[in-house]
């Protein structure tokens, strides 16, 4: 189906482990984004990408790594997970020059 | 830096009544976009309505409308004829028209619909 998907939808991991969250969109949107959502903070931007091989930091990038080798994929990696990274993670995309972002269903991550 | 403030953490409204959610923002820019997103219990973020700052006319989408006051930097959302399916978290958001496509979100207002 067309749209933006995230996997896994739920993940439990342990402190210190590496975790990769996947994001895939079928619209060929230029821009892709990763947000985290925490109580009391709303949504905060972690990283974004304007095109393949172009990424930039958002508001809270520490502890995260992204890559974008293909336009449709934008994986987010937690290199060494910490409890403070327990959150709900949203991926989003938008067309170049268009203001509206479309969100994936989210990934709930629990770090023990 | 731009900020978005939603001063009402929670609100309740009787089914079929009208409710208004408040949002204020701070920016030094003149050209930007404003959005309201809805997040139901499924956690999906759904675009409800958007407003271009250069347009004086308030945006409307069916039962949803906004009151955009540019000078006051206010962007409230009015939901008419509230329905049980409107129960959700609502986020106000801002995006500059002059930079890259980053959106700044408020902390949200949880809306309860009373049957």
PDB file of N, CA and C in Angstrom, chain B residues 19-109:
ATOM      1  N   UNK B  19     -16.260  23.725  20.363  1.00  0.00           N
ATOM      2  CA  UNK B  19     -15.121  23.944  21.253  1.00  0.00           C
ATOM      3  C   UNK B  19     -14.010  24.649  20.480  1.00  0.00           C
ATOM      4  N   UNK B  20     -13.281  25.482  21.195  1.00  0.00           N
ATOM      5  CA  UNK B  20     -12.158  26.204  20.578  1.00  0.00           C
ATOM      6  C   UNK B  20     -10.868  25.905  21.332  1.00  0.00           C
ATOM      7  N   UNK B  21      -9.855  25.471  20.592  1.00  0.00           N
ATOM      8  CA  UNK B  21      -8.538  25.184  21.160  1.00  0.00           C
ATOM      9  C   UNK B  21      -7.613  26.347  20.812  1.00  0.00           C
ATOM     10  N   UNK B  22      -6.864  26.794  21.788  1.00  0.00           N
ATOM     11  CA  UNK B  22      -6.028  27.972  21.611  1.00  0.00           C
ATOM     12  C   UNK B  22      -4.592  27.615  21.248  1.00  0.00           C
ATOM     13  N   UNK B  23      -3.975  28.515  20.504  1.00  0.00           N
ATOM     14  CA  UNK B  23      -2.565  28.361  20.155  1.00  0.00           C
ATOM     15  C   UNK B  23      -1.992  29.745  19.903  1.00  0.00           C
ATOM     16  N   UNK B  24      -0.864  30.014  20.477  1.00  0.00           N
ATOM     17  CA  UNK B  24      -0.121  31.227  20.157  1.00  0.00           C
ATOM     18  C   UNK B  24       1.274  30.837  19.735  1.00  0.00           C
ATOM     19  N   UNK B  25       1.895  31.692  18.976  1.00  0.00           N
ATOM     20  CA  UNK B  25       3.232  31.387  18.481  1.00  0.00           C
ATOM     21  C   UNK B  25       4.061  32.656  18.483  1.00  0.00           C
ATOM     22  N   UNK B  26       5.334  32.474  18.414  1.00  0.00           N
ATOM     23  CA  UNK B  26       6.235  33.618  18.399  1.00  0.00           C
ATOM     24  C   UNK B  26       7.194  33.467  17.226  1.00  0.00           C
ATOM     25  N   UNK B  27       7.273  34.475  16.405  1.00  0.00           N
ATOM     26  CA  UNK B  27       8.184  34.455  15.271  1.00  0.00           C
ATOM     27  C   UNK B  27       8.466  35.879  14.845  1.00  0.00           C
ATOM     28  N   UNK B  28       9.606  36.061  14.222  1.00  0.00           N
ATOM     29  CA  UNK B  28       9.937  37.362  13.655  1.00  0.00           C
ATOM     30  C   UNK B  28       9.740  37.356  12.141  1.00  0.00           C
ATOM     31  N   UNK B  29       9.329  36.233  11.611  1.00  0.00           N
ATOM     32  CA  UNK B  29       9.151  36.098  10.170  1.00  0.00           C
ATOM     33  C   UNK B  29       7.748  36.530   9.766  1.00  0.00           C
ATOM     34  N   UNK B  30       7.606  36.879   8.502  1.00  0.00           N
ATOM     35  CA  UNK B  30       6.308  37.330   8.003  1.00  0.00           C
ATOM     36  C   UNK B  30       5.624  36.260   7.142  1.00  0.00           C
ATOM     37  N   UNK B  31       6.399  35.300   6.655  1.00  0.00           N
ATOM     38  CA  UNK B  31       5.858  34.280   5.771  1.00  0.00           C
ATOM     39  C   UNK B  31       6.067  32.909   6.409  1.00  0.00           C
ATOM     40  N   UNK B  32       4.968  32.234   6.682  1.00  0.00           N
ATOM     41  CA  UNK B  32       5.069  30.939   7.369  1.00  0.00           C
ATOM     42  C   UNK B  32       3.757  30.195   7.197  1.00  0.00           C
ATOM     43  N   UNK B  33       3.741  28.972   7.714  1.00  0.00           N
ATOM     44  CA  UNK B  33       2.540  28.143   7.684  1.00  0.00           C
ATOM     45  C   UNK B  33       2.209  27.701   9.109  1.00  0.00           C
ATOM     46  N   UNK B  34       0.939  27.513   9.336  1.00  0.00           N
ATOM     47  CA  UNK B  34       0.470  27.013  10.629  1.00  0.00           C
ATOM     48  C   UNK B  34      -0.413  25.800  10.389  1.00  0.00           C
ATOM     49  N   UNK B  35      -0.361  24.868  11.318  1.00  0.00           N
ATOM     50  CA  UNK B  35      -1.083  23.612  11.168  1.00  0.00           C
ATOM     51  C   UNK B  35      -1.756  23.223  12.486  1.00  0.00           C
ATOM     52  N   UNK B  36      -2.808  22.455  12.346  1.00  0.00           N
ATOM     53  CA  UNK B  36      -3.344  21.687  13.474  1.00  0.00           C
ATOM     54  C   UNK B  36      -3.300  20.211  13.063  1.00  0.00           C
ATOM     55  N   UNK B  37      -2.677  19.411  13.948  1.00  0.00           N
ATOM     56  CA  UNK B  37      -2.632  17.977  13.766  1.00  0.00           C
ATOM     57  C   UNK B  37      -3.447  17.326  14.873  1.00  0.00           C
ATOM     58  N   UNK B  38      -4.087  16.224  14.512  1.00  0.00           N
ATOM     59  CA  UNK B  38      -4.862  15.436  15.470  1.00  0.00           C
ATOM     60  C   UNK B  38      -4.151  14.115  15.710  1.00  0.00           C
ATOM     61  N   UNK B  39      -4.057  13.717  16.985  1.00  0.00           N
ATOM     62  CA  UNK B  39      -3.461  12.430  17.310  1.00  0.00           C
ATOM     63  C   UNK B  39      -4.461  11.628  18.147  1.00  0.00           C
ATOM     64  N   UNK B  40      -5.198  10.724  17.522  1.00  0.00           N
ATOM     65  CA  UNK B  40      -6.149   9.876  18.263  1.00  0.00           C
ATOM     66  C   UNK B  40      -5.405   8.807  19.058  1.00  0.00           C
ATOM     67  N   UNK B  41      -6.122   7.984  19.798  1.00  0.00           N
ATOM     68  CA  UNK B  41      -5.465   6.939  20.602  1.00  0.00           C
ATOM     69  C   UNK B  41      -4.564   6.010  19.787  1.00  0.00           C
ATOM     70  N   UNK B  42      -4.825   5.880  18.513  1.00  0.00           N
ATOM     71  CA  UNK B  42      -3.963   5.052  17.664  1.00  0.00           C
ATOM     72  C   UNK B  42      -2.551   5.627  17.515  1.00  0.00           C
ATOM     73  N   UNK B  43      -2.355   6.860  17.949  1.00  0.00           N
ATOM     74  CA  UNK B  43      -1.081   7.592  17.911  1.00  0.00           C
ATOM     75  C   UNK B  43      -0.711   8.108  16.523  1.00  0.00           C
ATOM     76  N   UNK B  44      -1.510   7.815  15.518  1.00  0.00           N
ATOM     77  CA  UNK B  44      -1.239   8.359  14.187  1.00  0.00           C
ATOM     78  C   UNK B  44      -1.386   9.874  14.215  1.00  0.00           C
ATOM     79  N   UNK B  45      -0.514  10.594  13.557  1.00  0.00           N
ATOM     80  CA  UNK B  45      -0.611  12.055  13.444  1.00  0.00           C
ATOM     81  C   UNK B  45      -1.335  12.390  12.157  1.00  0.00           C
ATOM     82  N   UNK B  46      -2.468  13.051  12.283  1.00  0.00           N
ATOM     83  CA  UNK B  46      -3.322  13.330  11.135  1.00  0.00           C
ATOM     84  C   UNK B  46      -3.456  14.833  10.959  1.00  0.00           C
ATOM     85  N   UNK B  47      -3.158  15.316   9.768  1.00  0.00           N
ATOM     86  CA  UNK B  47      -3.311  16.735   9.494  1.00  0.00           C
ATOM     87  C   UNK B  47      -4.790  17.092   9.471  1.00  0.00           C
ATOM     88  N   UNK B  48      -5.163  18.099  10.258  1.00  0.00           N
ATOM     89  CA  UNK B  48      -6.552  18.554  10.320  1.00  0.00           C
ATOM     90  C   UNK B  48      -6.763  19.745   9.392  1.00  0.00           C
ATOM     91  N   UNK B  49      -5.878  20.719   9.505  1.00  0.00           N
ATOM     92  CA  UNK B  49      -6.074  21.957   8.759  1.00  0.00           C
ATOM     93  C   UNK B  49      -4.771  22.709   8.696  1.00  0.00           C
ATOM     94  N   UNK B  50      -4.563  23.510   7.651  1.00  0.00           N
ATOM     95  CA  UNK B  50      -3.367  24.327   7.555  1.00  0.00           C
ATOM     96  C   UNK B  50      -3.751  25.723   7.083  1.00  0.00           C
ATOM     97  N   UNK B  51      -2.897  26.673   7.426  1.00  0.00           N
ATOM     98  CA  UNK B  51      -3.142  28.080   7.116  1.00  0.00           C
ATOM     99  C   UNK B  51      -1.857  28.709   6.602  1.00  0.00           C
ATOM    100  N   UNK B  52      -1.938  29.399   5.476  1.00  0.00           N
ATOM    101  CA  UNK B  52      -0.800  30.165   4.983  1.00  0.00           C
ATOM    102  C   UNK B  52      -0.863  31.550   5.594  1.00  0.00           C
ATOM    103  N   UNK B  53       0.253  32.029   6.109  1.00  0.00           N
ATOM    104  CA  UNK B  53       0.260  33.313   6.813  1.00  0.00           C
ATOM    105  C   UNK B  53      -0.082  34.474   5.895  1.00  0.00           C
ATOM    106  N   UNK B  54       0.202  34.343   4.600  1.00  0.00           N
ATOM    107  CA  UNK B  54      -0.057  35.449   3.673  1.00  0.00           C
ATOM    108  C   UNK B  54      -1.538  35.552   3.291  1.00  0.00           C
ATOM    109  N   UNK B  55      -2.308  34.550   3.683  1.00  0.00           N
ATOM    110  CA  UNK B  55      -3.748  34.580   3.389  1.00  0.00           C
ATOM    111  C   UNK B  55      -4.508  35.126   4.589  1.00  0.00           C
ATOM    112  N   UNK B  56      -5.333  36.120   4.360  1.00  0.00           N
ATOM    113  CA  UNK B  56      -6.126  36.687   5.443  1.00  0.00           C
ATOM    114  C   UNK B  56      -7.342  35.831   5.770  1.00  0.00           C
ATOM    115  N   UNK B  57      -7.809  35.107   4.754  1.00  0.00           N
ATOM    116  CA  UNK B  57      -9.001  34.288   4.967  1.00  0.00           C
ATOM    117  C   UNK B  57      -8.674  33.094   5.846  1.00  0.00           C
ATOM    118  N   UNK B  58      -9.540  32.849   6.813  1.00  0.00           N
ATOM    119  CA  UNK B  58      -9.349  31.718   7.705  1.00  0.00           C
ATOM    120  C   UNK B  58      -9.654  30.403   6.990  1.00  0.00           C
ATOM    121  N   UNK B  59      -8.792  29.403   7.215  1.00  0.00           N
ATOM    122  CA  UNK B  59      -8.990  28.100   6.595  1.00  0.00           C
ATOM    123  C   UNK B  59     -10.161  27.355   7.243  1.00  0.00           C
ATOM    124  N   UNK B  60     -10.827  26.563   6.429  1.00  0.00           N
ATOM    125  CA  UNK B  60     -11.962  25.761   6.902  1.00  0.00           C
ATOM    126  C   UNK B  60     -11.909  24.394   6.241  1.00  0.00           C
ATOM    127  N   UNK B  61     -12.156  23.370   7.044  1.00  0.00           N
ATOM    128  CA  UNK B  61     -12.260  22.006   6.546  1.00  0.00           C
ATOM    129  C   UNK B  61     -13.441  21.342   7.242  1.00  0.00           C
ATOM    130  N   UNK B  62     -14.568  21.348   6.585  1.00  0.00           N
ATOM    131  CA  UNK B  62     -15.788  20.748   7.127  1.00  0.00           C
ATOM    132  C   UNK B  62     -16.114  21.355   8.490  1.00  0.00           C
ATOM    133  N   UNK B  63     -16.103  20.574   9.553  1.00  0.00           N
ATOM    134  CA  UNK B  63     -16.470  21.080  10.873  1.00  0.00           C
ATOM    135  C   UNK B  63     -15.324  21.804  11.569  1.00  0.00           C
ATOM    136  N   UNK B  64     -14.161  21.827  10.950  1.00  0.00           N
ATOM    137  CA  UNK B  64     -12.982  22.433  11.562  1.00  0.00           C
ATOM    138  C   UNK B  64     -12.689  23.774  10.890  1.00  0.00           C
ATOM    139  N   UNK B  65     -12.466  24.774  11.687  1.00  0.00           N
ATOM    140  CA  UNK B  65     -12.085  26.077  11.153  1.00  0.00           C
ATOM    141  C   UNK B  65     -11.082  26.716  12.110  1.00  0.00           C
ATOM    142  N   UNK B  66     -10.368  27.691  11.580  1.00  0.00           N
ATOM    143  CA  UNK B  66      -9.380  28.379  12.412  1.00  0.00           C
ATOM    144  C   UNK B  66      -9.721  29.855  12.494  1.00  0.00           C
ATOM    145  N   UNK B  67      -9.234  30.457  13.551  1.00  0.00           N
ATOM    146  CA  UNK B  67      -9.263  31.912  13.703  1.00  0.00           C
ATOM    147  C   UNK B  67      -7.813  32.364  13.746  1.00  0.00           C
ATOM    148  N   UNK B  68      -7.346  32.877  12.621  1.00  0.00           N
ATOM    149  CA  UNK B  68      -5.957  33.267  12.465  1.00  0.00           C
ATOM    150  C   UNK B  68      -5.845  34.767  12.655  1.00  0.00           C
ATOM    151  N   UNK B  69      -5.141  35.166  13.698  1.00  0.00           N
ATOM    152  CA  UNK B  69      -4.917  36.568  13.993  1.00  0.00           C
ATOM    153  C   UNK B  69      -3.410  36.815  13.904  1.00  0.00           C
ATOM    154  N   UNK B  70      -2.968  37.278  12.738  1.00  0.00           N
ATOM    155  CA  UNK B  70      -1.531  37.375  12.498  1.00  0.00           C
ATOM    156  C   UNK B  70      -0.859  38.395  13.417  1.00  0.00           C
ATOM    157  N   UNK B  71      -1.480  39.521  13.607  1.00  0.00           N
ATOM    158  CA  UNK B  71      -0.862  40.557  14.446  1.00  0.00           C
ATOM    159  C   UNK B  71      -0.724  40.069  15.892  1.00  0.00           C
ATOM    160  N   UNK B  72      -1.696  39.345  16.341  1.00  0.00           N
ATOM    161  CA  UNK B  72      -1.673  38.829  17.711  1.00  0.00           C
ATOM    162  C   UNK B  72      -0.917  37.519  17.808  1.00  0.00           C
ATOM    163  N   UNK B  73      -0.511  36.949  16.683  1.00  0.00           N
ATOM    164  CA  UNK B  73       0.182  35.668  16.624  1.00  0.00           C
ATOM    165  C   UNK B  73      -0.635  34.589  17.338  1.00  0.00           C
ATOM    166  N   UNK B  74      -1.865  34.517  16.927  1.00  0.00           N
ATOM    167  CA  UNK B  74      -2.808  33.578  17.509  1.00  0.00           C
ATOM    168  C   UNK B  74      -3.420  32.723  16.410  1.00  0.00           C
ATOM    169  N   UNK B  75      -3.635  31.439  16.720  1.00  0.00           N
ATOM    170  CA  UNK B  75      -4.123  30.495  15.709  1.00  0.00           C
ATOM    171  C   UNK B  75      -4.982  29.464  16.408  1.00  0.00           C
ATOM    172  N   UNK B  76      -6.239  29.773  16.639  1.00  0.00           N
ATOM    173  CA  UNK B  76      -7.104  28.870  17.372  1.00  0.00           C
ATOM    174  C   UNK B  76      -7.880  27.962  16.421  1.00  0.00           C
ATOM    175  N   UNK B  77      -8.239  26.796  16.922  1.00  0.00           N
ATOM    176  CA  UNK B  77      -8.992  25.797  16.154  1.00  0.00           C
ATOM    177  C   UNK B  77     -10.385  25.671  16.740  1.00  0.00           C
ATOM    178  N   UNK B  78     -11.386  25.823  15.905  1.00  0.00           N
ATOM    179  CA  UNK B  78     -12.769  25.654  16.331  1.00  0.00           C
ATOM    180  C   UNK B  78     -13.319  24.368  15.730  1.00  0.00           C
ATOM    181  N   UNK B  79     -13.877  23.547  16.593  1.00  0.00           N
ATOM    182  CA  UNK B  79     -14.518  22.313  16.150  1.00  0.00           C
ATOM    183  C   UNK B  79     -16.014  22.459  16.413  1.00  0.00           C
ATOM    184  N   UNK B  80     -16.785  22.416  15.367  1.00  0.00           N
ATOM    185  CA  UNK B  80     -18.235  22.556  15.478  1.00  0.00           C
ATOM    186  C   UNK B  80     -18.886  21.175  15.502  1.00  0.00           C
ATOM    187  N   UNK B  81     -20.054  21.101  16.155  1.00  0.00           N
ATOM    188  CA  UNK B  81     -20.804  19.844  16.183  1.00  0.00           C
ATOM    189  C   UNK B  81     -19.879  18.680  16.589  1.00  0.00           C
ATOM    190  N   UNK B  82     -19.255  18.815  17.745  1.00  0.00           N
ATOM    191  CA  UNK B  82     -18.255  17.840  18.200  1.00  0.00           C
ATOM    192  C   UNK B  82     -18.807  16.417  18.185  1.00  0.00           C
ATOM    193  N   UNK B  83     -17.953  15.499  17.751  1.00  0.00           N
ATOM    194  CA  UNK B  83     -18.329  14.090  17.681  1.00  0.00           C
ATOM    195  C   UNK B  83     -17.370  13.267  18.541  1.00  0.00           C
ATOM    196  N   UNK B  84     -17.841  12.087  18.930  1.00  0.00           N
ATOM    197  CA  UNK B  84     -17.015  11.238  19.787  1.00  0.00           C
ATOM    198  C   UNK B  84     -15.663  10.938  19.141  1.00  0.00           C
ATOM    199  N   UNK B  85     -15.646  10.847  17.820  1.00  0.00           N
ATOM    200  CA  UNK B  85     -14.403  10.562  17.102  1.00  0.00           C
ATOM    201  C   UNK B  85     -13.419  11.720  17.105  1.00  0.00           C
ATOM    202  N   UNK B  86     -13.857  12.873  17.595  1.00  0.00           N
ATOM    203  CA  UNK B  86     -12.947  14.014  17.671  1.00  0.00           C
ATOM    204  C   UNK B  86     -12.048  13.941  18.907  1.00  0.00           C
ATOM    205  N   UNK B  87     -12.345  13.032  19.805  1.00  0.00           N
ATOM    206  CA  UNK B  87     -11.529  12.889  21.010  1.00  0.00           C
ATOM    207  C   UNK B  87     -10.109  12.502  20.614  1.00  0.00           C
ATOM    208  N   UNK B  88      -9.162  13.326  21.023  1.00  0.00           N
ATOM    209  CA  UNK B  88      -7.770  13.119  20.596  1.00  0.00           C
ATOM    210  C   UNK B  88      -6.888  14.171  21.243  1.00  0.00           C
ATOM    211  N   UNK B  89      -5.607  14.031  20.971  1.00  0.00           N
ATOM    212  CA  UNK B  89      -4.640  15.077  21.301  1.00  0.00           C
ATOM    213  C   UNK B  89      -4.515  15.950  20.069  1.00  0.00           C
ATOM    214  N   UNK B  90      -4.553  17.269  20.252  1.00  0.00           N
ATOM    215  CA  UNK B  90      -4.429  18.184  19.126  1.00  0.00           C
ATOM    216  C   UNK B  90      -3.153  19.009  19.295  1.00  0.00           C
ATOM    217  N   UNK B  91      -2.373  19.030  18.220  1.00  0.00           N
ATOM    218  CA  UNK B  91      -1.115  19.769  18.229  1.00  0.00           C
ATOM    219  C   UNK B  91      -1.174  20.919  17.238  1.00  0.00           C
ATOM    220  N   UNK B  92      -0.789  22.072  17.711  1.00  0.00           N
ATOM    221  CA  UNK B  92      -0.592  23.235  16.862  1.00  0.00           C
ATOM    222  C   UNK B  92       0.864  23.214  16.403  1.00  0.00           C
ATOM    223  N   UNK B  93       1.114  23.626  15.169  1.00  0.00           N
ATOM    224  CA  UNK B  93       2.480  23.558  14.648  1.00  0.00           C
ATOM    225  C   UNK B  93       2.760  24.720  13.714  1.00  0.00           C
ATOM    226  N   UNK B  94       4.030  25.068  13.641  1.00  0.00           N
ATOM    227  CA  UNK B  94       4.501  26.209  12.843  1.00  0.00           C
ATOM    228  C   UNK B  94       5.620  25.751  11.921  1.00  0.00           C
ATOM    229  N   UNK B  95       5.624  26.288  10.710  1.00  0.00           N
ATOM    230  CA  UNK B  95       6.737  26.038   9.806  1.00  0.00           C
ATOM    231  C   UNK B  95       7.054  27.319   9.058  1.00  0.00           C
ATOM    232  N   UNK B  96       8.326  27.689   9.055  1.00  0.00           N
ATOM    233  CA  UNK B  96       8.757  28.856   8.311  1.00  0.00           C
ATOM    234  C   UNK B  96       8.677  28.570   6.812  1.00  0.00           C
ATOM    235  N   UNK B  97       8.369  29.599   6.041  1.00  0.00           N
ATOM    236  CA  UNK B  97       8.370  29.458   4.584  1.00  0.00           C
ATOM    237  C   UNK B  97       9.727  29.777   4.002  1.00  0.00           C
ATOM    238  N   UNK B  98      10.629  30.283   4.838  1.00  0.00           N
ATOM    239  CA  UNK B  98      11.910  30.781   4.331  1.00  0.00           C
ATOM    240  C   UNK B  98      13.075  29.853   4.616  1.00  0.00           C
ATOM    241  N   UNK B  99      12.825  28.758   5.268  1.00  0.00           N
ATOM    242  CA  UNK B  99      13.938  27.870   5.602  1.00  0.00           C
ATOM    243  C   UNK B  99      13.636  26.472   5.111  1.00  0.00           C
ATOM    244  N   UNK B 100      14.339  25.495   5.679  1.00  0.00           N
ATOM    245  CA  UNK B 100      14.028  24.115   5.340  1.00  0.00           C
ATOM    246  C   UNK B 100      12.722  23.713   5.999  1.00  0.00           C
ATOM    247  N   UNK B 101      12.336  22.456   5.793  1.00  0.00           N
ATOM    248  CA  UNK B 101      10.982  22.074   6.157  1.00  0.00           C
ATOM    249  C   UNK B 101      10.818  21.580   7.586  1.00  0.00           C
ATOM    250  N   UNK B 102      11.449  22.191   8.549  1.00  0.00           N
ATOM    251  CA  UNK B 102      11.262  21.763   9.925  1.00  0.00           C
ATOM    252  C   UNK B 102       9.978  22.361  10.477  1.00  0.00           C
ATOM    253  N   UNK B 103       9.243  21.552  11.207  1.00  0.00           N
ATOM    254  CA  UNK B 103       8.023  22.003  11.871  1.00  0.00           C
ATOM    255  C   UNK B 103       8.274  22.072  13.368  1.00  0.00           C
ATOM    256  N   UNK B 104       7.745  23.100  13.985  1.00  0.00           N
ATOM    257  CA  UNK B 104       7.827  23.244  15.438  1.00  0.00           C
ATOM    258  C   UNK B 104       6.440  23.000  16.006  1.00  0.00           C
ATOM    259  N   UNK B 105       6.352  22.071  16.960  1.00  0.00           N
ATOM    260  CA  UNK B 105       5.078  21.683  17.532  1.00  0.00           C
ATOM    261  C   UNK B 105       4.874  22.280  18.914  1.00  0.00           C
ATOM    262  N   UNK B 106       3.616  22.578  19.238  1.00  0.00           N
ATOM    263  CA  UNK B 106       3.247  22.860  20.616  1.00  0.00           C
ATOM    264  C   UNK B 106       3.181  21.568  21.395  1.00  0.00           C
ATOM    265  N   UNK B 107       2.907  21.661  22.695  1.00  0.00           N
ATOM    266  CA  UNK B 107       2.897  20.468  23.553  1.00  0.00           C
ATOM    267  C   UNK B 107       1.568  19.732  23.534  1.00  0.00           C
ATOM    268  N   UNK B 108       0.583  20.286  22.882  1.00  0.00           N
ATOM    269  CA  UNK B 108      -0.664  19.570  22.679  1.00  0.00           C
ATOM    270  C   UNK B 108      -1.757  19.923  23.663  1.00  0.00           C
ATOM    271  N   UNK B 109      -2.995  19.709  23.216  1.00  0.00           N
ATOM    272  CA  UNK B 109      -4.198  19.838  24.047  1.00  0.00           C
ATOM    273  C   UNK B 109      -4.995  18.556  23.910  1.00  0.00           C
TER     274      UNK B 109
END
